[in-house]
Amino acid sequence: MTTVTQLVFHRFSRLGEAERQVLSGAMTAPQKFGRHCELVNSGGSLPALHMVLSGIAGRYDCLQNGQRQILGYFFPGDVFDVRACFSQSTDSRVQSLTTVQMATLRWHDLLASAKRSPGLVREFWRLVAVEDATTRQWQLNAGRRSAIQRLSHLLCECFARLSAVGLTEGDGCLLPFSQTDIADALSLTPVHVNRTLMELRAAELATLKARRLTILDAPALYAVAEFEPAYLQLKAAPFEARSEVTATSPSTWRPSATPA
Amino acid sequence: MTTVTQLVFHRFSRLGEAERQVLSGAMTAPQKFGRHCELVNSGGSLPALHMVLSGIAGRYDCLQNGQRQILGYFFPGDVFDVRACFSQSTDSRVQSLTTVQMATLRWHDLLASAKRSPGLVREFWRLVAVEDATTRQWQLNAGRRSAIQRLSHLLCECFARLSAVGLTEGDGCLLPFSQTDIADALSLTPVHVNRTLMELRAAELATLKARRLTILDAPALYAVAEFEPAYLQLKAAPFEARSEVTATSPSTWRPSATPA
DNA sequence: CGTAGCCTTGACCGCCCTCAAATTATGTGG
DNA sequence: CCACATAATTTGAGGGCGGTCAAGGCTACG
């Protein structure tokens, strides 16, 4: 449970203590899922938000021949399906890519306190805006960039997002999904992702090995990717944020540390 | 001005007369734009929605080398920037692809009447959901489908969306953007779009010539594209909708008929 | 220790890109 | 209404990035 509090702190540091309490109060206890579980059963009952607490999830859709396209990742601290609470429509699915702990936010609890907590409402809208901006970056990425640029951009983004919730250590972080999960996000084949990872390694830009990402040359990697972290609306640049974050809270837990 | 009324009728046919009046009342007079104009000057003053009345616009973003990626089209009746009114962020731009007439919806007028017109609010959320679903389709399209599938899917979508606002005639419609505009939406080169159009023509699936799209074999085209129009939330399938629409309103105007 | 999934590597191929030029619309001023 | 300039479409030849297929090695987990 301290993990949840830490996440709320990291991701919702713009909020005051009172509003963070409202948020915590609306959250259910964490649920645990294995890999490749459907996280949002679309026959769902009440509208609800979902927050990833540990592990990585992905929104995805499939073609008729079974090919999967991952439309977005969700890291710890990410809230998804904000919009589904307004529009009811769920035409895409969310899957756990690793073991995942997830909490549900009772929509009606949040609505009830919306008047008293305008900052909370604003914060959720900000998260939606970030998700949309990220989607646009992914469209740009898959559409117009080469394999090495796509991969570089994705790794930059992953590192930056994880650093925002205190899950990086120095120039590295855990990134425990498979190369197939990367391929389906970048619209490449797993084979080519593998080759491109080697290329990044050879160029001494970054390594991804044994589920651990290490940024070897951030400026060069950013340049290759044309990565401009502004769309993520982080409070600090990834590398500064990292040191600040580790100072204020020891990283006593990590994604998918102890599955069910 | 009758054009605006017709659009409100077609696109907002789920609304009652009173709510359509509210919508009309919040709209400014149409503004006219030439081709390739920026439609949303991000230094904008008050938050506002925008509705395309005639012509076609596109949300886009560019790489550093100048390559353009079109992230979505906006046809007559489409409302965009709903979300910007909540989250303030405008990190993508919208451009007219043809001559365009556009009206602005005063956000504060809509907010003021939100309580009295819950159906209107619901309708806007539905439009947002459709836009999101369409974005996901485009991600699938660009990421995992071949050139001929992408193009087929895009043409199916364009035809369906135009039929929903009464801008198709039989199995054809005006589609007055350039092959470059298609290429930038599909993440292809204009040259290859051209070749793929010929391929569609040779297969007798569809033709796009002199700014006019003609669907020659809808079932076969749907099959190639794996097009499932459900995500557009139309009230009727494109070809049925077409006949109903032309019955209730003679198509006395078309996109970019008489520019400024 | 066995098995299944993931990663790695190689050889080959094809879809789409690139570059270039010809041809055809589109639009503008005389 | 025509001459001209500009943009868009069309066509060709050639090349490369990433896909496909296949096999072998590694790791995790029971």
Coordinates of C-alpha atoms (C1' of nucleotides) in Angstrom, one line a residue:
Chain A
M1 CA 0.0 0.0 0.0
T2 CA 2.9 2.3 0.5
T3 CA 3.7 1.7 -3.1
V4 CA 0.4 3.2 -4.1
T5 CA 1.0 6.3 -2.0
Q6 CA 4.3 6.7 -3.6
L7 CA 2.9 6.5 -7.0
V8 CA 0.2 9.0 -6.2
F9 CA 2.9 11.2 -4.9
H10 CA 5.1 10.9 -7.9
R11 CA 2.6 11.1 -10.6
F12 CA 0.3 13.6 -8.9
S13 CA 2.8 15.8 -7.3
R14 CA 1.0 18.8 -8.7
L15 CA -1.9 18.1 -6.3
G16 CA -2.3 19.2 -2.8
E17 CA -2.4 16.7 0.1
A18 CA -6.2 17.0 0.4
E19 CA -6.8 16.1 -3.3
R20 CA -4.4 13.3 -3.1
Q21 CA -6.4 11.9 -0.2
V22 CA -9.5 12.1 -2.4
L23 CA -7.7 10.1 -5.1
S24 CA -6.5 7.5 -2.7
G25 CA -10.0 7.2 -1.2
A26 CA -11.5 6.5 -4.6
M27 CA -9.0 3.7 -5.3
T28 CA -9.8 0.0 -4.8
A29 CA -7.2 -2.4 -3.4
P30 CA -4.7 -3.5 -6.1
Q31 CA -5.5 -6.4 -8.2
K32 CA -2.8 -8.7 -9.5
F33 CA -2.6 -10.1 -13.1
G34 CA -0.3 -12.4 -14.8
R35 CA 1.1 -11.7 -18.3
H36 CA -1.2 -11.4 -21.3
C37 CA -4.3 -10.8 -19.3
E38 CA -7.2 -8.7 -20.5
L39 CA -7.3 -5.9 -18.1
V40 CA -10.6 -4.2 -19.0
N41 CA -13.4 -6.7 -19.6
S42 CA -15.5 -4.6 -21.9
G43 CA -18.7 -6.1 -20.5
G44 CA -17.8 -4.1 -17.5
S45 CA -20.3 -3.0 -14.9
L46 CA -19.8 0.6 -13.6
P47 CA -17.7 3.1 -15.4
A48 CA -14.3 3.2 -13.8
L49 CA -10.8 4.5 -14.3
H50 CA -7.8 2.2 -14.0
M51 CA -4.4 2.9 -12.7
V52 CA -1.4 0.8 -13.2
L53 CA 0.6 0.3 -10.0
S54 CA 3.3 -2.0 -11.2
G55 CA 4.3 -3.7 -14.4
I56 CA 3.4 -2.6 -17.9
A57 CA 0.2 -2.8 -19.8
G58 CA -0.6 -2.0 -23.5
R59 CA -3.7 -0.8 -25.4
Y60 CA -3.9 -2.9 -28.6
D61 CA -6.0 -3.9 -31.5
C62 CA -5.7 -6.8 -33.9
L63 CA -6.2 -7.4 -37.6
Q64 CA -8.2 -10.2 -38.9
N65 CA -5.1 -12.3 -39.5
G66 CA -4.1 -11.9 -35.9
Q67 CA -1.4 -9.3 -36.2
R68 CA -1.3 -7.1 -33.2
Q69 CA -0.8 -3.4 -33.1
I70 CA 0.0 -1.9 -29.7
L71 CA -1.5 1.6 -29.6
G72 CA 0.1 2.7 -26.4
Y73 CA 1.9 1.6 -23.2
F74 CA 0.8 2.2 -19.7
F75 CA 3.5 2.4 -17.0
P76 CA 3.0 2.6 -13.3
G77 CA 1.2 5.7 -12.4
D78 CA -0.6 5.9 -15.7
V79 CA -4.4 6.2 -15.7
F80 CA -6.4 4.9 -18.6
D81 CA -10.0 4.9 -19.7
V82 CA -10.7 8.4 -18.5
R83 CA -12.6 9.0 -21.6
A84 CA -14.6 5.8 -21.5
C85 CA -16.3 7.1 -18.4
F86 CA -17.8 9.8 -20.6
S87 CA -18.5 8.1 -23.8
Q88 CA -19.1 4.5 -22.8
S89 CA -17.3 3.2 -25.9
T90 CA -14.6 0.6 -25.5
D91 CA -13.4 -0.5 -29.0
S92 CA -9.9 -1.2 -28.0
R93 CA -8.5 -3.5 -25.4
V94 CA -5.8 -3.4 -22.8
Q95 CA -3.5 -6.2 -22.0
S96 CA -0.9 -6.8 -19.4
L97 CA 2.5 -7.1 -21.0
T98 CA 4.2 -8.2 -17.8
T99 CA 2.7 -9.1 -14.5
V100 CA 0.7 -6.2 -13.5
Q101 CA -0.8 -4.7 -10.4
M102 CA -3.8 -2.4 -11.1
A103 CA -6.2 -0.4 -9.0
T104 CA -9.6 0.8 -10.0
L105 CA -10.8 4.3 -9.3
R106 CA -14.5 4.5 -8.6
W107 CA -15.8 7.0 -11.1
H108 CA -18.8 8.1 -8.9
D109 CA -16.5 8.8 -6.0
L110 CA -14.4 11.0 -8.1
L111 CA -17.5 12.8 -9.6
A112 CA -18.8 13.4 -6.1
S113 CA -15.7 15.2 -5.1
A114 CA -15.1 17.0 -8.3
K115 CA -16.7 20.2 -7.1
R116 CA -14.5 20.3 -4.0
S117 CA -11.3 19.3 -5.9
P118 CA -11.0 21.3 -9.1
G119 CA -7.3 20.6 -9.1
L120 CA -8.0 16.9 -9.4
V121 CA -10.2 17.4 -12.3
R122 CA -7.6 19.5 -14.0
E123 CA -5.0 16.9 -13.4
F124 CA -7.0 14.2 -15.0
W125 CA -7.5 16.4 -18.1
R126 CA -3.8 16.9 -18.2
L127 CA -3.2 13.2 -18.2
V128 CA -5.7 12.8 -21.1
A129 CA -3.9 15.5 -23.0
V130 CA -0.5 13.8 -22.4
E131 CA -2.0 10.5 -23.6
D132 CA -3.3 12.1 -26.8
A133 CA 0.0 13.8 -27.4
T134 CA 1.8 10.6 -26.9
T135 CA -0.5 8.9 -29.4
R136 CA 0.3 11.5 -32.0
Q137 CA 4.0 11.0 -31.4
W138 CA 3.5 7.3 -32.0
Q139 CA 1.7 8.0 -35.2
L140 CA 4.6 10.2 -36.4
N141 CA 7.0 7.6 -35.2
A142 CA 5.4 4.6 -37.0
G143 CA 4.6 6.6 -40.1
R144 CA 7.6 8.6 -40.9
R145 CA 10.7 7.4 -39.1
S146 CA 13.2 4.7 -39.8
A147 CA 13.5 1.6 -37.6
I148 CA 16.4 3.0 -35.6
Q149 CA 14.7 6.3 -35.1
R150 CA 11.5 4.6 -34.0
L151 CA 13.3 2.4 -31.5
S152 CA 15.3 5.3 -30.2
H153 CA 12.3 7.4 -29.7
L154 CA 10.4 4.6 -27.9
L155 CA 13.3 4.0 -25.6
C156 CA 13.6 7.7 -24.8
E157 CA 10.0 7.9 -24.1
C158 CA 9.9 4.8 -21.9
F159 CA 12.9 6.0 -19.9
A160 CA 11.4 9.5 -19.5
R161 CA 8.1 8.2 -18.3
L162 CA 9.6 5.8 -15.9
S163 CA 11.9 8.5 -14.5
A164 CA 8.8 10.6 -13.8
V165 CA 7.6 7.9 -11.3
G166 CA 11.0 7.3 -9.8
L167 CA 11.6 3.9 -11.5
T168 CA 14.9 4.7 -13.1
E169 CA 18.3 4.4 -11.4
G170 CA 21.0 6.5 -12.9
D171 CA 21.0 5.9 -16.7
G172 CA 19.1 2.7 -16.5
C173 CA 15.8 1.2 -15.7
L174 CA 13.9 -2.1 -15.8
L175 CA 11.9 -2.6 -19.0
P176 CA 10.6 -6.0 -18.7
F177 CA 8.6 -6.6 -21.9
S178 CA 9.6 -8.7 -24.8
Q179 CA 11.0 -7.6 -28.2
T180 CA 7.7 -8.7 -29.7
D181 CA 6.0 -6.2 -27.5
I182 CA 8.3 -3.5 -28.9
A183 CA 7.8 -4.7 -32.4
D184 CA 4.0 -4.5 -32.2
A185 CA 4.3 -1.0 -30.8
L186 CA 6.7 0.2 -33.5
S187 CA 5.1 -1.7 -36.4
L188 CA 8.2 -3.7 -37.1
T189 CA 8.9 -7.4 -36.9
P190 CA 10.6 -8.9 -33.8
V191 CA 13.5 -9.9 -35.9
H192 CA 14.1 -6.4 -37.1
V193 CA 13.7 -5.0 -33.6
N194 CA 16.4 -7.4 -32.5
R195 CA 18.8 -6.3 -35.3
T196 CA 18.0 -2.6 -34.6
L197 CA 18.8 -3.1 -30.9
M198 CA 22.2 -4.5 -31.9
E199 CA 22.7 -1.4 -34.1
L200 CA 21.9 0.8 -31.1
R201 CA 24.3 -1.2 -29.1
A202 CA 27.1 -1.0 -31.7
A203 CA 26.6 2.8 -32.0
E204 CA 26.9 3.0 -28.2
L205 CA 23.6 4.8 -27.8
A206 CA 21.7 2.4 -25.6
T207 CA 21.4 -1.2 -24.6
L208 CA 18.4 -3.3 -23.8
K209 CA 19.5 -6.6 -22.4
A210 CA 18.0 -8.9 -19.8
R211 CA 15.0 -6.7 -19.3
R212 CA 17.2 -3.7 -18.4
L213 CA 17.5 -0.6 -20.5
T214 CA 20.6 1.5 -20.2
I215 CA 21.0 4.8 -21.9
L216 CA 24.7 5.1 -22.9
D217 CA 24.6 8.5 -24.7
A218 CA 21.5 10.4 -24.0
P219 CA 22.2 13.5 -26.2
A220 CA 23.1 11.3 -29.2
L221 CA 20.1 9.1 -28.7
Y222 CA 17.8 12.1 -28.4
A223 CA 19.2 13.5 -31.6
V224 CA 18.7 10.3 -33.5
A225 CA 15.2 10.0 -32.3
E226 CA 14.4 13.7 -32.6
F227 CA 13.0 13.2 -29.1
E228 CA 11.4 16.3 -27.6
P229 CA 10.1 15.4 -24.2
A230 CA 7.8 18.4 -23.9
Y231 CA 4.8 16.4 -25.0
L232 CA 5.1 14.3 -21.8
Q233 CA 4.6 17.4 -19.7
L234 CA 7.2 16.2 -17.1
K235 CA 8.1 18.5 -14.4
A236 CA 11.8 18.1 -15.1
A237 CA 13.9 16.7 -17.9
P238 CA 14.4 12.9 -17.5
F239 CA 17.9 13.0 -16.2
E240 CA 17.4 15.8 -13.7
A241 CA 14.1 14.3 -12.6
R242 CA 15.9 11.0 -11.9
S243 CA 18.3 12.4 -9.4
E244 CA 15.7 14.5 -7.7
V245 CA 13.4 11.6 -7.4
T246 CA 15.9 9.1 -6.0
A247 CA 16.8 11.7 -3.4
T248 CA 13.3 12.1 -2.1
S249 CA 12.3 8.4 -2.1
P250 CA 14.4 5.3 -2.0
S251 CA 13.2 3.0 -4.8
T252 CA 12.1 0.2 -2.6
W253 CA 10.0 -1.5 -5.2
R254 CA 9.9 -1.9 -9.0
P255 CA 7.5 -3.0 -11.7
S256 CA 6.5 -6.6 -11.4
A257 CA 8.7 -7.2 -8.5
T258 CA 6.6 -9.8 -6.7
P259 CA 3.8 -11.2 -8.9
A260 CA 0.8 -13.0 -7.5
Chain B
M1 CA -26.5 29.8 -43.7
T2 CA -28.8 27.1 -44.8
T3 CA -25.7 25.0 -45.2
V4 CA -25.0 25.3 -41.5
T5 CA -28.5 24.3 -40.7
Q6 CA -28.3 21.2 -42.9
L7 CA -25.0 20.2 -41.3
V8 CA -26.4 20.5 -37.9
F9 CA -29.3 18.5 -39.0
H10 CA -27.2 15.8 -40.6
R11 CA -24.5 15.4 -38.1
F12 CA -26.6 16.1 -35.0
S13 CA -29.7 14.2 -36.0
R14 CA -29.7 12.5 -32.6
L15 CA -30.4 15.9 -30.9
G16 CA -33.8 17.4 -30.4
E17 CA -34.7 20.7 -32.1
A18 CA -34.1 22.7 -28.9
E19 CA -30.6 21.4 -28.5
R20 CA -29.8 22.0 -32.2
Q21 CA -30.9 25.6 -31.6
V22 CA -28.4 25.9 -28.7
L23 CA -25.7 24.6 -31.0
S24 CA -26.6 27.0 -33.8
G25 CA -26.8 29.8 -31.3
A26 CA -23.2 29.2 -30.1
M27 CA -21.8 29.2 -33.6
T28 CA -20.1 32.2 -35.1
A29 CA -20.6 33.2 -38.8
P30 CA -18.6 31.0 -41.2
Q31 CA -15.0 32.0 -41.9
K32 CA -13.5 31.2 -45.3
F33 CA -9.9 30.0 -45.8
G34 CA -7.9 29.2 -48.8
R35 CA -5.8 26.0 -49.2
H36 CA -3.0 25.3 -46.8
C37 CA -4.0 27.8 -44.2
E38 CA -3.4 27.2 -40.5
L39 CA -6.9 26.9 -39.0
V40 CA -6.1 27.1 -35.3
N41 CA -3.7 29.8 -34.4
S42 CA -2.4 28.4 -31.2
G43 CA -1.9 31.8 -29.7
G44 CA -5.7 31.7 -29.6
S45 CA -7.6 33.8 -27.2
L46 CA -10.7 32.1 -25.7
P47 CA -11.1 28.4 -25.8
A48 CA -13.4 27.5 -28.6
L49 CA -14.5 24.5 -30.7
H50 CA -14.3 24.5 -34.4
M51 CA -16.7 23.0 -36.9
V52 CA -15.8 22.4 -40.6
L53 CA -18.7 23.6 -42.8
S54 CA -17.3 22.9 -46.2
G55 CA -14.0 21.6 -47.5
I56 CA -11.5 19.3 -45.8
A57 CA -9.0 20.0 -43.1
G58 CA -6.3 17.9 -41.6
R59 CA -4.6 17.6 -38.2
Y60 CA -0.9 17.2 -38.8
D61 CA 2.6 17.2 -37.4
C62 CA 6.0 17.5 -39.1
L63 CA 9.4 15.9 -38.6
Q64 CA 12.5 18.1 -38.5
N65 CA 13.3 17.3 -42.1
G66 CA 9.9 18.7 -43.1
Q67 CA 8.1 15.5 -43.7
R68 CA 4.4 15.8 -42.9
Q69 CA 2.2 13.3 -41.2
I70 CA -1.5 13.8 -41.3
L71 CA -3.0 12.5 -38.1
G72 CA -6.7 12.9 -39.1
Y73 CA -9.1 14.4 -41.6
F74 CA -11.9 16.7 -40.7
F75 CA -14.9 16.7 -43.1
P76 CA -17.9 19.0 -43.1
G77 CA -19.8 18.5 -39.8
D78 CA -16.7 17.4 -37.9
V79 CA -16.0 19.3 -34.7
F80 CA -12.4 19.4 -33.5
D81 CA -10.5 20.7 -30.5
V82 CA -13.2 19.6 -28.1
R83 CA -10.5 18.4 -25.8
A84 CA -8.4 21.5 -26.1
C85 CA -11.1 23.3 -24.2
F86 CA -10.4 21.2 -21.2
S87 CA -6.7 20.7 -21.3
Q88 CA -5.4 23.9 -23.0
S89 CA -2.7 22.0 -24.8
T90 CA -2.4 22.4 -28.6
D91 CA 0.6 20.5 -29.7
S92 CA -0.7 19.6 -33.1
R93 CA -1.9 21.9 -35.8
V94 CA -4.8 21.9 -38.2
Q95 CA -4.5 22.9 -41.8
S96 CA -7.0 23.3 -44.6
L97 CA -6.4 20.8 -47.4
T98 CA -8.9 22.5 -49.7
T99 CA -10.6 25.8 -49.4
V100 CA -12.5 25.6 -46.2
Q101 CA -15.4 27.2 -44.5
M102 CA -15.3 26.9 -40.7
A103 CA -17.4 28.2 -37.8
T104 CA -16.3 28.6 -34.2
L105 CA -18.4 27.4 -31.3
R106 CA -18.2 29.7 -28.3
W107 CA -17.2 27.4 -25.5
H108 CA -18.7 29.6 -22.8
D109 CA -22.0 29.6 -24.6
L110 CA -22.0 25.9 -24.7
L111 CA -20.9 25.6 -21.1
A112 CA -23.7 27.9 -20.0
S113 CA -26.3 25.7 -21.6
A114 CA -24.8 22.4 -20.7
K115 CA -27.1 21.9 -17.7
R116 CA -30.2 22.5 -19.8
S117 CA -29.0 20.4 -22.7
P118 CA -27.5 17.1 -21.4
G119 CA -28.0 15.6 -24.8
L120 CA -25.7 18.1 -26.3
V121 CA -23.0 17.3 -23.9
R122 CA -23.5 13.6 -24.6
E123 CA -23.3 14.2 -28.3
F124 CA -20.0 16.0 -28.0
W125 CA -18.5 13.2 -26.0
R126 CA -19.7 10.8 -28.7
L127 CA -17.9 12.8 -31.3
V128 CA -14.7 12.7 -29.2
A129 CA -15.1 8.9 -28.9
V130 CA -15.5 8.6 -32.7
E131 CA -12.4 10.7 -33.3
D132 CA -10.4 8.6 -30.9
A133 CA -11.6 5.3 -32.5
T134 CA -10.7 6.7 -35.9
T135 CA -7.3 7.6 -34.7
R136 CA -6.8 4.0 -33.6
Q137 CA -8.0 2.7 -37.0
W138 CA -5.4 5.0 -38.6
Q139 CA -2.7 3.6 -36.3
L140 CA -3.7 0.0 -37.3
N141 CA -3.8 1.1 -40.9
A142 CA -0.4 2.7 -41.1
G143 CA 1.2 0.2 -38.9
R144 CA 0.1 -3.2 -40.1
R145 CA -1.6 -3.0 -43.5
S146 CA -0.3 -3.0 -47.1
A147 CA -0.5 0.0 -49.3
I148 CA -3.6 -1.2 -51.1
Q149 CA -5.3 -2.1 -47.9
R150 CA -4.5 1.3 -46.3
L151 CA -5.8 3.1 -49.3
S152 CA -8.9 1.0 -49.5
H153 CA -9.6 1.6 -45.9
L154 CA -9.1 5.3 -46.2
L155 CA -11.4 5.6 -49.2
C156 CA -14.1 3.5 -47.4
E157 CA -13.8 5.8 -44.4
C158 CA -14.0 9.0 -46.4
F159 CA -17.0 7.8 -48.3
A160 CA -18.8 6.7 -45.2
R161 CA -18.1 9.9 -43.3
L162 CA -19.2 12.0 -46.2
S163 CA -22.3 10.0 -46.7
A164 CA -23.2 10.7 -43.1
V165 CA -23.5 14.4 -43.9
G166 CA -25.3 13.9 -47.2
L167 CA -22.3 14.7 -49.4
T168 CA -22.3 11.5 -51.5
E169 CA -24.3 10.9 -54.6
G170 CA -25.0 7.3 -55.4
D171 CA -21.7 5.5 -55.3
G172 CA -19.6 8.6 -55.7
C173 CA -18.5 11.7 -53.9
L174 CA -16.2 14.7 -54.3
L175 CA -12.9 14.2 -52.6
P176 CA -11.0 17.3 -53.5
F177 CA -7.6 16.7 -51.9
S178 CA -4.3 15.8 -53.6
Q179 CA -2.6 12.5 -53.7
T180 CA 0.1 14.1 -51.5
D181 CA -2.6 14.7 -48.9
I182 CA -3.5 11.0 -49.1
A183 CA 0.2 9.9 -48.9
D184 CA 0.8 12.0 -45.8
A185 CA -2.2 10.4 -44.1
L186 CA -1.2 6.8 -45.1
S187 CA 2.5 7.2 -44.5
L188 CA 3.3 6.4 -48.1
T189 CA 4.9 8.5 -50.9
P190 CA 2.7 10.3 -53.4
V191 CA 4.2 8.1 -56.2
H192 CA 3.1 5.0 -54.5
V193 CA -0.3 6.3 -53.7
N194 CA -0.7 7.0 -57.4
R195 CA 0.4 3.5 -58.4
T196 CA -1.9 2.0 -55.8
L197 CA -4.8 4.0 -57.1
M198 CA -4.2 2.5 -60.5
E199 CA -4.2 -0.9 -58.9
L200 CA -7.6 -0.2 -57.3
R201 CA -8.8 1.0 -60.7
A202 CA -7.5 -2.1 -62.4
A203 CA -9.1 -4.4 -59.9
E204 CA -12.4 -2.4 -60.5
L205 CA -12.8 -1.7 -56.8
A206 CA -12.8 2.1 -56.8
T207 CA -11.6 5.1 -58.8
L208 CA -10.3 8.5 -57.7
K209 CA -10.0 10.8 -60.6
A210 CA -10.5 14.6 -61.1
R211 CA -11.3 15.0 -57.4
R212 CA -14.1 12.5 -57.6
L213 CA -14.2 9.2 -55.8
T214 CA -16.3 6.4 -57.1
I215 CA -16.9 3.1 -55.3
L216 CA -17.1 0.4 -58.0
D217 CA -17.4 -2.7 -55.8
A218 CA -18.2 -1.8 -52.2
P219 CA -18.2 -5.4 -50.8
A220 CA -14.9 -6.3 -52.4
L221 CA -13.4 -3.0 -51.3
Y222 CA -14.6 -3.5 -47.7
A223 CA -13.1 -6.9 -47.8
V224 CA -9.7 -5.8 -49.0
A225 CA -9.6 -3.0 -46.4
E226 CA -11.1 -5.1 -43.6
F227 CA -13.3 -2.0 -43.2
E228 CA -15.8 -2.3 -40.3
P229 CA -17.7 1.0 -40.2
A230 CA -18.9 0.4 -36.6
Y231 CA -16.2 2.7 -35.2
L232 CA -17.7 5.7 -37.0
Q233 CA -21.0 5.2 -35.1
L234 CA -23.1 6.0 -38.1
K235 CA -26.8 5.7 -37.9
A236 CA -26.9 3.6 -41.1
A237 CA -24.5 1.8 -43.3
P238 CA -22.9 4.1 -45.8
F239 CA -24.9 3.0 -48.8
E240 CA -28.3 2.9 -47.1
A241 CA -27.5 6.3 -45.4
R242 CA -26.8 7.8 -48.8
S243 CA -30.2 7.1 -50.3
E244 CA -32.0 8.3 -47.1
V245 CA -30.0 11.4 -47.0
T246 CA -30.5 12.4 -50.6
A247 CA -34.2 11.9 -50.2
T248 CA -34.5 14.3 -47.3
S249 CA -32.3 17.1 -48.6
P250 CA -31.2 17.9 -52.2
S251 CA -27.5 18.3 -52.2
T252 CA -27.5 21.9 -53.2
W253 CA -23.9 22.5 -52.1
R254 CA -20.7 20.7 -51.8
P255 CA -17.3 21.1 -50.1
S256 CA -15.3 24.0 -51.4
A257 CA -18.0 25.0 -53.9
T258 CA -17.5 28.7 -53.9
P259 CA -14.3 29.9 -52.1
A260 CA -13.8 33.4 -50.9
Chain C
dC1 C1' 16.7 -32.1 -16.4
dG2 C1' 13.3 -31.2 -19.9
dT3 C1' 10.5 -28.1 -22.2
dA4 C1' 8.7 -23.9 -24.0
dG5 C1' 9.3 -19.4 -25.1
dC6 C1' 12.4 -15.8 -26.3
dC7 C1' 16.5 -14.1 -28.4
dT8 C1' 19.9 -14.3 -32.1
dT9 C1' 21.7 -15.0 -36.6
dG10 C1' 21.8 -16.0 -41.7
dA11 C1' 20.1 -15.9 -46.5
dC12 C1' 16.9 -14.3 -49.6
dC13 C1' 13.1 -11.6 -51.3
dG14 C1' 9.7 -8.0 -52.2
dC15 C1' 7.2 -3.8 -51.2
dC16 C1' 7.8 0.6 -51.3
dC17 C1' 11.1 4.5 -51.8
dT18 C1' 14.1 7.5 -54.6
dC19 C1' 15.2 10.0 -58.4
dA20 C1' 13.9 11.7 -62.8
dA21 C1' 11.3 13.1 -66.6
dA22 C1' 7.0 13.4 -69.3
dT23 C1' 2.3 14.6 -69.3
dT24 C1' -1.7 16.6 -67.8
dA25 C1' -4.6 19.7 -64.9
dT26 C1' -5.0 24.4 -62.7
dG27 C1' -4.9 29.0 -62.4
dT28 C1' -3.6 33.8 -63.8
dG29 C1' -2.9 37.8 -66.5
dG30 C1' -3.1 39.7 -71.0
Chain D
dC1 C1' -10.2 33.2 -74.8
dC2 C1' -5.4 32.3 -75.1
dA3 C1' -0.4 32.2 -73.4
dC4 C1' 2.0 31.1 -69.8
dA5 C1' 3.5 29.5 -65.2
dT6 C1' 2.8 26.5 -61.6
dA7 C1' 1.2 22.5 -59.5
dA8 C1' -0.4 17.8 -59.7
dT9 C1' -0.5 13.4 -61.8
dT10 C1' 1.6 9.7 -64.3
dT11 C1' 5.2 6.6 -65.8
dG12 C1' 9.9 4.4 -65.7
dA13 C1' 14.2 2.3 -63.8
dG14 C1' 16.8 1.0 -60.0
dG15 C1' 17.9 0.3 -55.2
dG16 C1' 17.4 -0.4 -50.1
dC17 C1' 15.0 -1.1 -45.8
dG18 C1' 12.7 -4.2 -43.5
dG19 C1' 10.0 -8.7 -44.0
dT20 C1' 10.0 -13.7 -44.4
dC21 C1' 11.5 -18.2 -43.5
dA22 C1' 14.4 -21.1 -41.1
dA23 C1' 17.6 -22.9 -37.8
dG24 C1' 20.3 -22.7 -33.6
dG25 C1' 21.2 -21.0 -28.9
dC26 C1' 19.8 -19.2 -24.6
dT27 C1' 16.9 -18.6 -20.4
dA28 C1' 13.3 -19.4 -17.3
dC29 C1' 10.7 -22.3 -14.9
dG30 C1' 8.6 -26.6 -13.5

